[in-house]
Coordinates of C-alpha atoms and ligand atoms in Angstrom, one line a residue:
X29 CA 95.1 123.6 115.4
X30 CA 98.1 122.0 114.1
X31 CA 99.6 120.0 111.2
X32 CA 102.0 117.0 111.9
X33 CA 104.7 115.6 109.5
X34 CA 106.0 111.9 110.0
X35 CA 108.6 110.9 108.0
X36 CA 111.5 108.2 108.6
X37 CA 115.0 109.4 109.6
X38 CA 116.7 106.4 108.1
X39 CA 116.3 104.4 104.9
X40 CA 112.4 103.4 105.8
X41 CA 110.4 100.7 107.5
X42 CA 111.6 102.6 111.1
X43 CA 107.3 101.7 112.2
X44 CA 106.1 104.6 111.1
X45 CA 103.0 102.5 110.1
X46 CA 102.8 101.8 114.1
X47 CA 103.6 105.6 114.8
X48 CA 100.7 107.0 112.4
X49 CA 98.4 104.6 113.5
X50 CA 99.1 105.3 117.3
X51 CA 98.4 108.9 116.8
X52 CA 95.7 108.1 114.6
X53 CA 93.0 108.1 117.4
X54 CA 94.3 111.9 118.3
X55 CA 93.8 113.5 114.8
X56 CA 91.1 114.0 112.4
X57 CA 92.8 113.2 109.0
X58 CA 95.9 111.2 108.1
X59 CA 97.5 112.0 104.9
X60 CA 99.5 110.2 102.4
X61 CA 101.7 112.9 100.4
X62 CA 104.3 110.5 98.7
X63 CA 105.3 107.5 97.6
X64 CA 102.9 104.6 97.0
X65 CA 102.7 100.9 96.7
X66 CA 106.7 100.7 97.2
X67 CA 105.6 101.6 101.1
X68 CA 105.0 98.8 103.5
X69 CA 103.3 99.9 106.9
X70 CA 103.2 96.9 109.6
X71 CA 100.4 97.7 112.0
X72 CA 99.5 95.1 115.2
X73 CA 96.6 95.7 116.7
X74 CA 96.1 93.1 119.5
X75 CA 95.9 89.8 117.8
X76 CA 95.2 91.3 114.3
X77 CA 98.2 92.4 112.0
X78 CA 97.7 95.0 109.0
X79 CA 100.2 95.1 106.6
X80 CA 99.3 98.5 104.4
X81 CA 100.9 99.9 101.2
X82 CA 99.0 102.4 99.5
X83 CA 96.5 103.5 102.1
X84 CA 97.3 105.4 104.7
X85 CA 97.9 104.0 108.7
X86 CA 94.9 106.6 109.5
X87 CA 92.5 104.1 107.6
X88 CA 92.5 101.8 110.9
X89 CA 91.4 103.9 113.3
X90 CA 87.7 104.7 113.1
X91 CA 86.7 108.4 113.0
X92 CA 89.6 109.7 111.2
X93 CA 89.5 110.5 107.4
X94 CA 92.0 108.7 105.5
X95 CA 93.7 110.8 102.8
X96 CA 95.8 109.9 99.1
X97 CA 97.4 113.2 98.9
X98 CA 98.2 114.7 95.4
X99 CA 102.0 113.2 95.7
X100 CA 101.8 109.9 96.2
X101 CA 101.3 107.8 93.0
X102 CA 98.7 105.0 92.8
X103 CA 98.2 101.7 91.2
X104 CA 94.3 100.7 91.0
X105 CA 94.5 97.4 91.4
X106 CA 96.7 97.5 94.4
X107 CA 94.3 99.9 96.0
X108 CA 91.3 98.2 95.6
X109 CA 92.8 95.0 96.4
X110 CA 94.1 96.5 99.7
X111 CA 90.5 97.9 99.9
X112 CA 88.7 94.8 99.7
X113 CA 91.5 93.1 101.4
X114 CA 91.2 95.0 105.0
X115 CA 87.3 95.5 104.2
X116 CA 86.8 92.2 104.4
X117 CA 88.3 92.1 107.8
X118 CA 85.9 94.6 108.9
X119 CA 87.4 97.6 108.7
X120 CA 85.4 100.4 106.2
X121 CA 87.5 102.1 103.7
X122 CA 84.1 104.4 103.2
X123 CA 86.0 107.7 104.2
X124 CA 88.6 106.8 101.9
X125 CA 89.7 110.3 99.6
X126 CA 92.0 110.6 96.7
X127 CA 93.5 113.7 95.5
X128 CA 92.1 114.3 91.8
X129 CA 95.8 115.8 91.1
X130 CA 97.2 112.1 92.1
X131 CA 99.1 110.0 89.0
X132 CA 98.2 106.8 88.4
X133 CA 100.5 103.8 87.9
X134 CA 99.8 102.4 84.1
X135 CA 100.6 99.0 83.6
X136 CA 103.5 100.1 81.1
X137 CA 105.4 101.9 83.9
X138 CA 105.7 98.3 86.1
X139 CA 107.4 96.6 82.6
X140 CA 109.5 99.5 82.4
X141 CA 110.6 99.8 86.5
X142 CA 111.3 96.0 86.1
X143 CA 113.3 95.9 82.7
X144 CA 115.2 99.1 83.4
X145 CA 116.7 97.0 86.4
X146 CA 117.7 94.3 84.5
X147 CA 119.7 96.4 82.0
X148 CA 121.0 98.4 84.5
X149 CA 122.7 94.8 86.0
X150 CA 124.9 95.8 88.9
X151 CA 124.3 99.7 88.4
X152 CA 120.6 98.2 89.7
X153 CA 118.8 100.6 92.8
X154 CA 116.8 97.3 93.9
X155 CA 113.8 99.1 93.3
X156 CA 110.7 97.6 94.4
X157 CA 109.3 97.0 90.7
X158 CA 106.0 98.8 91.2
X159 CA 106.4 101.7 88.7
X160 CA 107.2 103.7 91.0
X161 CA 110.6 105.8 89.7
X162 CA 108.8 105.8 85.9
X163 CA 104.9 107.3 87.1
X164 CA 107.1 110.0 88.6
X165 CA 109.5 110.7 85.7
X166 CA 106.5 111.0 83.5
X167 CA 105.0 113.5 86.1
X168 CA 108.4 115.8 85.4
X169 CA 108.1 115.1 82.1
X170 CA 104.7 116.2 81.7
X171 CA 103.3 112.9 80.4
X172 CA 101.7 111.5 83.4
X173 CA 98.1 110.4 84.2
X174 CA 96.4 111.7 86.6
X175 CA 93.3 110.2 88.6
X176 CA 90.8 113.2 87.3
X177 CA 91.5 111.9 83.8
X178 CA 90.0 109.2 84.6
X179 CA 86.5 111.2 84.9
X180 CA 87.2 111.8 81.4
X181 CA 87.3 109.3 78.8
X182 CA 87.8 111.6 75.7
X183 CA 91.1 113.5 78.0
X184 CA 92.2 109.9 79.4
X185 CA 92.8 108.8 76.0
X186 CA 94.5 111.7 74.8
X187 CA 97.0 111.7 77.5
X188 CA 97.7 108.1 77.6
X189 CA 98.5 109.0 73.5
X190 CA 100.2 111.6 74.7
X191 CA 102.7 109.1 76.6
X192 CA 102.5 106.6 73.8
X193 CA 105.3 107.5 71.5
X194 CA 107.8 107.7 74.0
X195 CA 107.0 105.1 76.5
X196 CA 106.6 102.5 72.8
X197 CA 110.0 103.5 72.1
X198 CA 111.9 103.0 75.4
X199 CA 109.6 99.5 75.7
X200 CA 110.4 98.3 71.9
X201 CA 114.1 99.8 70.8
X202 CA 115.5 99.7 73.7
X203 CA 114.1 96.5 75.9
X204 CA 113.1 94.8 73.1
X205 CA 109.2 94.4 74.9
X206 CA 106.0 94.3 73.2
X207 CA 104.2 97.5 72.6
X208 CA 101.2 98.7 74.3
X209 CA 98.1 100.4 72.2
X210 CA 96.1 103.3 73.6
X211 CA 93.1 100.8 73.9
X212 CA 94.1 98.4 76.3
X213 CA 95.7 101.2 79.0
X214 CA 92.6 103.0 78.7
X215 CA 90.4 99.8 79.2
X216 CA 92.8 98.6 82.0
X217 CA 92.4 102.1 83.7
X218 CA 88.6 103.1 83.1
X219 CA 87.4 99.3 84.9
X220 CA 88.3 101.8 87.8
X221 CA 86.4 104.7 87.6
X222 CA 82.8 103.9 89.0
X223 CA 84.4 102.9 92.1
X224 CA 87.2 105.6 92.2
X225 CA 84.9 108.8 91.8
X226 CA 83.3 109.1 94.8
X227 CA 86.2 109.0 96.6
X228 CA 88.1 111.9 94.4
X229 CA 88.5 115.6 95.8
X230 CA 90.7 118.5 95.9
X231 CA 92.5 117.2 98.8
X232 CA 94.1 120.7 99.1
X233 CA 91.2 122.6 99.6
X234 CA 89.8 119.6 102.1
X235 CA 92.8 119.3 104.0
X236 CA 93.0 123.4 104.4
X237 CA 89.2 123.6 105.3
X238 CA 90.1 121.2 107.8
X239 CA 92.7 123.3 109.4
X240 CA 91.2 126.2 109.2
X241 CA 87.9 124.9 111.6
X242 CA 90.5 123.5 114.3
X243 CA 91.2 119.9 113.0
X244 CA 94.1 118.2 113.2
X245 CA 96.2 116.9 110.0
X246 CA 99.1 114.0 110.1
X247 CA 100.9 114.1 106.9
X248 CA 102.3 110.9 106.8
X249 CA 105.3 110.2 105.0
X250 CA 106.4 107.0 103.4
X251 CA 109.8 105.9 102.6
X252 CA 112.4 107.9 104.7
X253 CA 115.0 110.7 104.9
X254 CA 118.0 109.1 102.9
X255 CA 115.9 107.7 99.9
X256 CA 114.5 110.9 99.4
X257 CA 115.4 112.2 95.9
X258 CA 117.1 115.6 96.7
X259 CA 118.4 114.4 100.0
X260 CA 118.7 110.9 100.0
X261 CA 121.9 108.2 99.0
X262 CA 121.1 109.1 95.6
X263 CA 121.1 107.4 93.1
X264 CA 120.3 105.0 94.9
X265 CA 116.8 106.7 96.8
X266 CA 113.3 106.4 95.6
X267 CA 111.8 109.1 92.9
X268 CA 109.7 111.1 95.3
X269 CA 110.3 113.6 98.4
X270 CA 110.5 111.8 101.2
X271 CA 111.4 113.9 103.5
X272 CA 109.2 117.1 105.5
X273 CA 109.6 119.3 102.3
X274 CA 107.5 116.7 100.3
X275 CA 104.6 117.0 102.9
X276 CA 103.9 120.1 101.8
X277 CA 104.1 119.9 97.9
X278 CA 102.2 116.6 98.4
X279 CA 99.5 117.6 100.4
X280 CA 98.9 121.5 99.1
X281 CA 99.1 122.9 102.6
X282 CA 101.9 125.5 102.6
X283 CA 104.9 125.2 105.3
X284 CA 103.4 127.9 108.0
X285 CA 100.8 125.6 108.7
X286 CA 103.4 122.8 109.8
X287 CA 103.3 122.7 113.8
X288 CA 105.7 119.9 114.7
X289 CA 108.1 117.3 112.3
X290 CA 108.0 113.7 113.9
X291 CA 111.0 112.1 112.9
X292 CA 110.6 107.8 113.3
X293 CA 114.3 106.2 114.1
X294 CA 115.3 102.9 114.9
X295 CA 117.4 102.1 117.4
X296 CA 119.8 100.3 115.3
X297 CA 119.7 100.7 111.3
X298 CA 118.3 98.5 108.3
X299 CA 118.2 99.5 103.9
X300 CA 116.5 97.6 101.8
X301 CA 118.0 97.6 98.1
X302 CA 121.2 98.7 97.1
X303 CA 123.8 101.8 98.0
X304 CA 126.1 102.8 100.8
X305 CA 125.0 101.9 104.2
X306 CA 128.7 102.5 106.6
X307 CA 127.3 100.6 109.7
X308 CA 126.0 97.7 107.8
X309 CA 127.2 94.4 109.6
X310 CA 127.9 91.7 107.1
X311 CA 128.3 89.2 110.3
X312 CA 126.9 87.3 112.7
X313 CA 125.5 90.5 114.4
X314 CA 124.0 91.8 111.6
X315 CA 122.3 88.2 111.1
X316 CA 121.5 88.6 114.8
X317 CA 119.4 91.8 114.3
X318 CA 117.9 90.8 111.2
X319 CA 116.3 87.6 112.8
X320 CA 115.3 89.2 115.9
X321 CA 114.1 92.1 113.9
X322 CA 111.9 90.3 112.0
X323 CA 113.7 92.9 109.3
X324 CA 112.4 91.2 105.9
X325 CA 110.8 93.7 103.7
X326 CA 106.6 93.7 104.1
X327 CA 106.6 94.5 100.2
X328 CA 109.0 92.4 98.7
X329 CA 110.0 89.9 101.6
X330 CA 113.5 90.7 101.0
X331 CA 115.8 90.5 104.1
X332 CA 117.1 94.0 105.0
X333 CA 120.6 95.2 105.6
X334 CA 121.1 95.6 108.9
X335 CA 123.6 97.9 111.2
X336 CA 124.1 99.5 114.3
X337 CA 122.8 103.0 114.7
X338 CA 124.3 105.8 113.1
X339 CA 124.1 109.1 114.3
X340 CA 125.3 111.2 111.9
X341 CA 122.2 110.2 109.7
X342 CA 119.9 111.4 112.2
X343 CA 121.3 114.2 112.9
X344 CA 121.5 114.8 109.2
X345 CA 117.8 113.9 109.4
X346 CA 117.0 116.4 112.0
X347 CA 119.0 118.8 109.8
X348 CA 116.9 118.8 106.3
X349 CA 113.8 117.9 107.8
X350 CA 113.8 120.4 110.8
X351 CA 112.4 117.6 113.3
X352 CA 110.8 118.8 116.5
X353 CA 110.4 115.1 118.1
X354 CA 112.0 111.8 117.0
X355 CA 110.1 108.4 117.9
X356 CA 112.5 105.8 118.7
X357 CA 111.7 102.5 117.8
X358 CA 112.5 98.8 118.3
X359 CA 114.9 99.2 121.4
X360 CA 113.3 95.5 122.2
X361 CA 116.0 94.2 119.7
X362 CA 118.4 95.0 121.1
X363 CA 118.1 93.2 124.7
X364 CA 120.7 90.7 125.0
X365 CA 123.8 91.9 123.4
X366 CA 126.9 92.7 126.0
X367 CA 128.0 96.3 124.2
X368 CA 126.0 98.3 122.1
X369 CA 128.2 100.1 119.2
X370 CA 126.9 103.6 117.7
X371 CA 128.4 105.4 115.3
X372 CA 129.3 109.0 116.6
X373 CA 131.1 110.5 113.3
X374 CA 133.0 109.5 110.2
X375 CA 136.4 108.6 109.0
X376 CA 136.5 109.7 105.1
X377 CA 139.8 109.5 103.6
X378 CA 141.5 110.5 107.1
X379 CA 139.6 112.9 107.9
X380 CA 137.4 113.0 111.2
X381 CA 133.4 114.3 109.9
X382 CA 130.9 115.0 112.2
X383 CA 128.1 115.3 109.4
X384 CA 127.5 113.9 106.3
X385 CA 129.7 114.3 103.8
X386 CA 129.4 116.5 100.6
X387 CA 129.8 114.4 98.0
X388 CA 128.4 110.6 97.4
X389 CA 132.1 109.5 97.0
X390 CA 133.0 110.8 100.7
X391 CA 130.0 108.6 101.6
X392 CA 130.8 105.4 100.1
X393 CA 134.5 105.9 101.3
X394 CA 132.6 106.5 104.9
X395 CA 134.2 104.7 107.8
X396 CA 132.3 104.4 111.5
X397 CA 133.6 105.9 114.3
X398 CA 132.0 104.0 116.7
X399 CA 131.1 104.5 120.9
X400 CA 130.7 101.5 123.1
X401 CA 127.2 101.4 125.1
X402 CA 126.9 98.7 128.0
X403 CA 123.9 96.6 127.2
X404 CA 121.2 94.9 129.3
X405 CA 119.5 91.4 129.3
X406 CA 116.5 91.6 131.1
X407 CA 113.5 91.1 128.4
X408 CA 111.8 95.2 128.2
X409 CA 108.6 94.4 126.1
X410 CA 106.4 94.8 129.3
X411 CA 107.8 97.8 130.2
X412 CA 105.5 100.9 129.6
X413 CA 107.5 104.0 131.0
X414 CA 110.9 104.9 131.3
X415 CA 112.1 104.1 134.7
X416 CA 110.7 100.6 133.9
X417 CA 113.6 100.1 131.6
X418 CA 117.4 98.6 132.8
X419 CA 119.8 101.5 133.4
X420 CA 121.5 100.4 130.9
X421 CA 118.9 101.0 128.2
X422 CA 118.2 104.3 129.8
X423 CA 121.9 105.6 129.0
X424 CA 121.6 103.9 125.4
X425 CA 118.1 105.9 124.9
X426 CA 119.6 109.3 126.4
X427 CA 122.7 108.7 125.1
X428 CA 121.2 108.5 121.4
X429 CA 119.3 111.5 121.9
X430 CA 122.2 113.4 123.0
X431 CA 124.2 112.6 119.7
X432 CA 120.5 113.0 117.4
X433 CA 119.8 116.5 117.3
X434 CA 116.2 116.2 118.9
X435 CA 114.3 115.0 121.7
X436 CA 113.0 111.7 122.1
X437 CA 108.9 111.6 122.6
X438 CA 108.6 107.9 122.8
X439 CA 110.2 104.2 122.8
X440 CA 108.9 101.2 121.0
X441 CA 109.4 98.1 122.9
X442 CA 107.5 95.6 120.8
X443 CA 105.3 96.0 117.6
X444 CA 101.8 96.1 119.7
X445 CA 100.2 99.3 120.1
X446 CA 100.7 99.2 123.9
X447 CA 104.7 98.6 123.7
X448 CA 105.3 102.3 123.8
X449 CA 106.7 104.0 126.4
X450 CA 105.9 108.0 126.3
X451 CA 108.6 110.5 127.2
X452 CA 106.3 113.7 126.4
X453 CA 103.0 114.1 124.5
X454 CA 103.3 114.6 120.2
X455 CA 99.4 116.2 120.2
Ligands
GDP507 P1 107.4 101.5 108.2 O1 107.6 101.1 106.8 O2 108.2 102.6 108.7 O3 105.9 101.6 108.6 O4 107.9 100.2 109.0 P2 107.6 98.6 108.7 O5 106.2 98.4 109.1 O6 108.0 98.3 107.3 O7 108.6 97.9 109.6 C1 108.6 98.1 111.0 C2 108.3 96.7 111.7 O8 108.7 96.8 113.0 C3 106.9 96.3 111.6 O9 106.8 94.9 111.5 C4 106.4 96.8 113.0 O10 105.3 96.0 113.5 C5 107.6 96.5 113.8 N1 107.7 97.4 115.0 C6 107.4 98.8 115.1 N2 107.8 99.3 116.3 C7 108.4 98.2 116.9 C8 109.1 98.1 118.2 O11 109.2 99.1 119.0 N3 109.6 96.9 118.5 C9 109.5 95.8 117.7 N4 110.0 94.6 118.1 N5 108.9 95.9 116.5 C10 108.4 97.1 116.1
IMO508 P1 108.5 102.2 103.7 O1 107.5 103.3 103.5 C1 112.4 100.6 102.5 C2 113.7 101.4 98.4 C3 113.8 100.2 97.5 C4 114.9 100.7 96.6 C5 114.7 102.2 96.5 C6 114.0 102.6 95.2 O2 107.9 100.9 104.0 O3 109.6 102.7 104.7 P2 111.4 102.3 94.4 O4 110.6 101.1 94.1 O5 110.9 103.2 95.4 O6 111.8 103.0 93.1 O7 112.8 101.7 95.0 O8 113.9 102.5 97.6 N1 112.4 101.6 99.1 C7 112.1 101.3 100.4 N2 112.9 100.7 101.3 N3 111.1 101.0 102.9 C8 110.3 101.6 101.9 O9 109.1 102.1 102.2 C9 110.8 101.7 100.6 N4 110.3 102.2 99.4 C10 111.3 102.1 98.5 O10 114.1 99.1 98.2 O11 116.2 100.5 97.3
MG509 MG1 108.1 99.6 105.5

């Protein structure tokens, strides 16, 4: 039986959180193999609405084992107080597991996510401040901390004054903060551990266990194609692999094992943060789709950039992740409007480019070519297969997967479970 990647195709918060958690039902373990409390997962469940960051979307569907792979990196006190956040609305965490090759966020890393912004002024990524790009520069670097030192005291404390010279330095000579003593990051971290060790495994071994009686494993990605760090907009991309490589490496299943690559895409386009975005609308349209988007960031509230869709970034998403199936989202938002523009290739310099350019510089220089779709008005959100849509959405939906590199398997038409509309089964 198979493993499934799900990653995003744009620059994140496409719904894979509502993708994952509709498939959750259909699969035995949903894993988490990067990222970590930068991630904001919106799941609606009826009346009830779930907004998850560090656990993964499997968590809310009972019977399937959620999993914190060994490439996602976790702040404590944001996981327990997402634990005892969702427990307390009934839903048990008990099968929680966490990879015992998993780094932990120390408080030191959030100062230094946070300061390193400020100084960088209007060089700044608009990271999300968590700690995010430093935990994983002190993984490369070989001074991270990892959740099985925590089951040590004696190791715990060596590594964290293993990390201390450096990390004092970059905090006091060049941000001018306060220092941090070994003491009070091993205190902060150990008020962790009696509640953290049951839950910590070799997820590898679990996960390839797993597949080997029959089960079925959804690695689920967060973040999204272009903020990955090889293949994303960088710099201006998150620190980890985002995209269906990163499932691997961040999970410890190896690639042959991979059955299908779900690729989540939004009918139109939104970025968080900073960097190059060509269809970004800076008018009233933009405006338009970010109101009836609802497109304000679940982590940091900030309002998103929004644009029409491009589809040269998902067919450069279908490229370097190899997606089998893309999961189109949000069509709902765009009811209403008289012509639908998507962007069919590039202008760079003079030049006509089909695919993403080379270099950064082509990108930022990056102007749409765009193709006029007719729209429809009539409201979709009850619609729940495709000849129930307008044909004017059909053409937009077939026409998008003509230009995307992939076959469609599905169209959201509204955040609720049920507002799906299934073109062909994904297990
Ligand atoms: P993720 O980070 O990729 O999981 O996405 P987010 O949860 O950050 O953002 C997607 C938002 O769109 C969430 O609020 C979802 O509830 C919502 N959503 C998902 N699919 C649809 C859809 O088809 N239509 C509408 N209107 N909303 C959707
Ligand atoms: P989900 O999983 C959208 C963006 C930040 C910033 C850049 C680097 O919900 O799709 P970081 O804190 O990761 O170092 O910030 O990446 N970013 C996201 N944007 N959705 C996300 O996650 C994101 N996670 C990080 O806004 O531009
Ligand atoms: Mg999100």
């Amino acid at each position: 039986m198979p493993a499934l990647v799900l990653i995003g195709a744009q620059w994140g918060d496409e719904g894979k959180g509502k993708a994952t958690d509709q498939l959750g039902s259909s699969v035995d373990l949903v894993v988490k193999f990067n990222g970590g409390n930068n991630a904001g997962h919106t799941v609606v469940i009826g009346d009830e609405t779930y907004a998850l960051h560090l656990l993964p979307s499997g968590i809310l569907s009972p019977g399937c084992t959620p999993v914190i792979g060994n490439g996602v990196v976790v702040d404590l006190s944001v996981l327990f107080e997402e634990i005892d956040g969702i427990e307390a609305r009934g839903v048990s965490c008990e099968r929680l597991v966490i990879s015992a090759d998993a780094h932990v966020i120390p408080s030191y890393n959030r100062t230094l996510d946070r300061v390193a912004e400020r100084f960088l002024g209007n060089r700044k990524i608009g990271t999300t401040g968590r700690g995010i790009g430093p935990t994983y520069a002190d993984k490369m670097n070989r001074i991270g901390i990892r959740v099985q030192d925590l089951l040590d005291e004696k190791i715990l404390r060596q590594k964290v004054e293993g990390a201390r010279a450096q990390k004092n330095h970059l905090l006091v000579k060049v941000y001018n903060r306060k220092a941090f003593t070994v003491d009070e990051v091993v205190e902060d971290l150990l008020q962790y551990v009696d509640r953290i060790r049951p839950m910590v495994r070799d997820t590898s071994l679990l996960l390839n266990e797993a597949l080997d009686r029959g089960e079925t494993v959804l690695l689920e990605g967060g973040q999204a194609t272009l903020l990955d760090v090889d293949h994303g907009t960088y710099p201006f991309v998150t620190s980890s692999s985002a995209t269906a490589g990163g499932a691997c490496t961040g999970s410890g299943i190896g690639p042959r094992r991979v059955d299908k690559v779900i690729a989540v895409v939004k009918a139109y386009t939104t970025r968080v943060g900073e960097g190059p975005f060509p269809t970004e609308l800076l008018d009233a349209d933009g405006e338009r789709l970010r109101n009836v988007g609802h497109e304000y960031g679940t982590t940091t509230g900030r309002p998103r950039r929004c644009g029409w869709y491009d589809a040269v970034i998902a067919r450069y998403a279908a490229r370097v992740n190899g997606v089998t199936d893309f999961v189109l989202t949000k069509l709902d938002v765009l009811t209403g409007w008289e012509q639908i523009p998507v962007c069919v290739a590039y202008e760079v310099d003079g030049k006509r480019l089909d695919e993403m350019p080379m270099t950064q510089t082509e990108f930022h220089h990056a102007v749409p070519e765009y193709e006029f779709f007719d729209g429809w008005t009539e409201d979709i959100s009850a619609a729940r297969t495709f000849e129930d849509l307008p044909k004017n959405a059909q053409d937009y939906v077939r026409a998008l997967e003509g230009l995307s590199g992939a076959p469609f398997a599905s169209i959201g038409v509204g955040p609720d479970r049920e507002q799906t509309l299934e073109l062909r089964p994904l297990v």
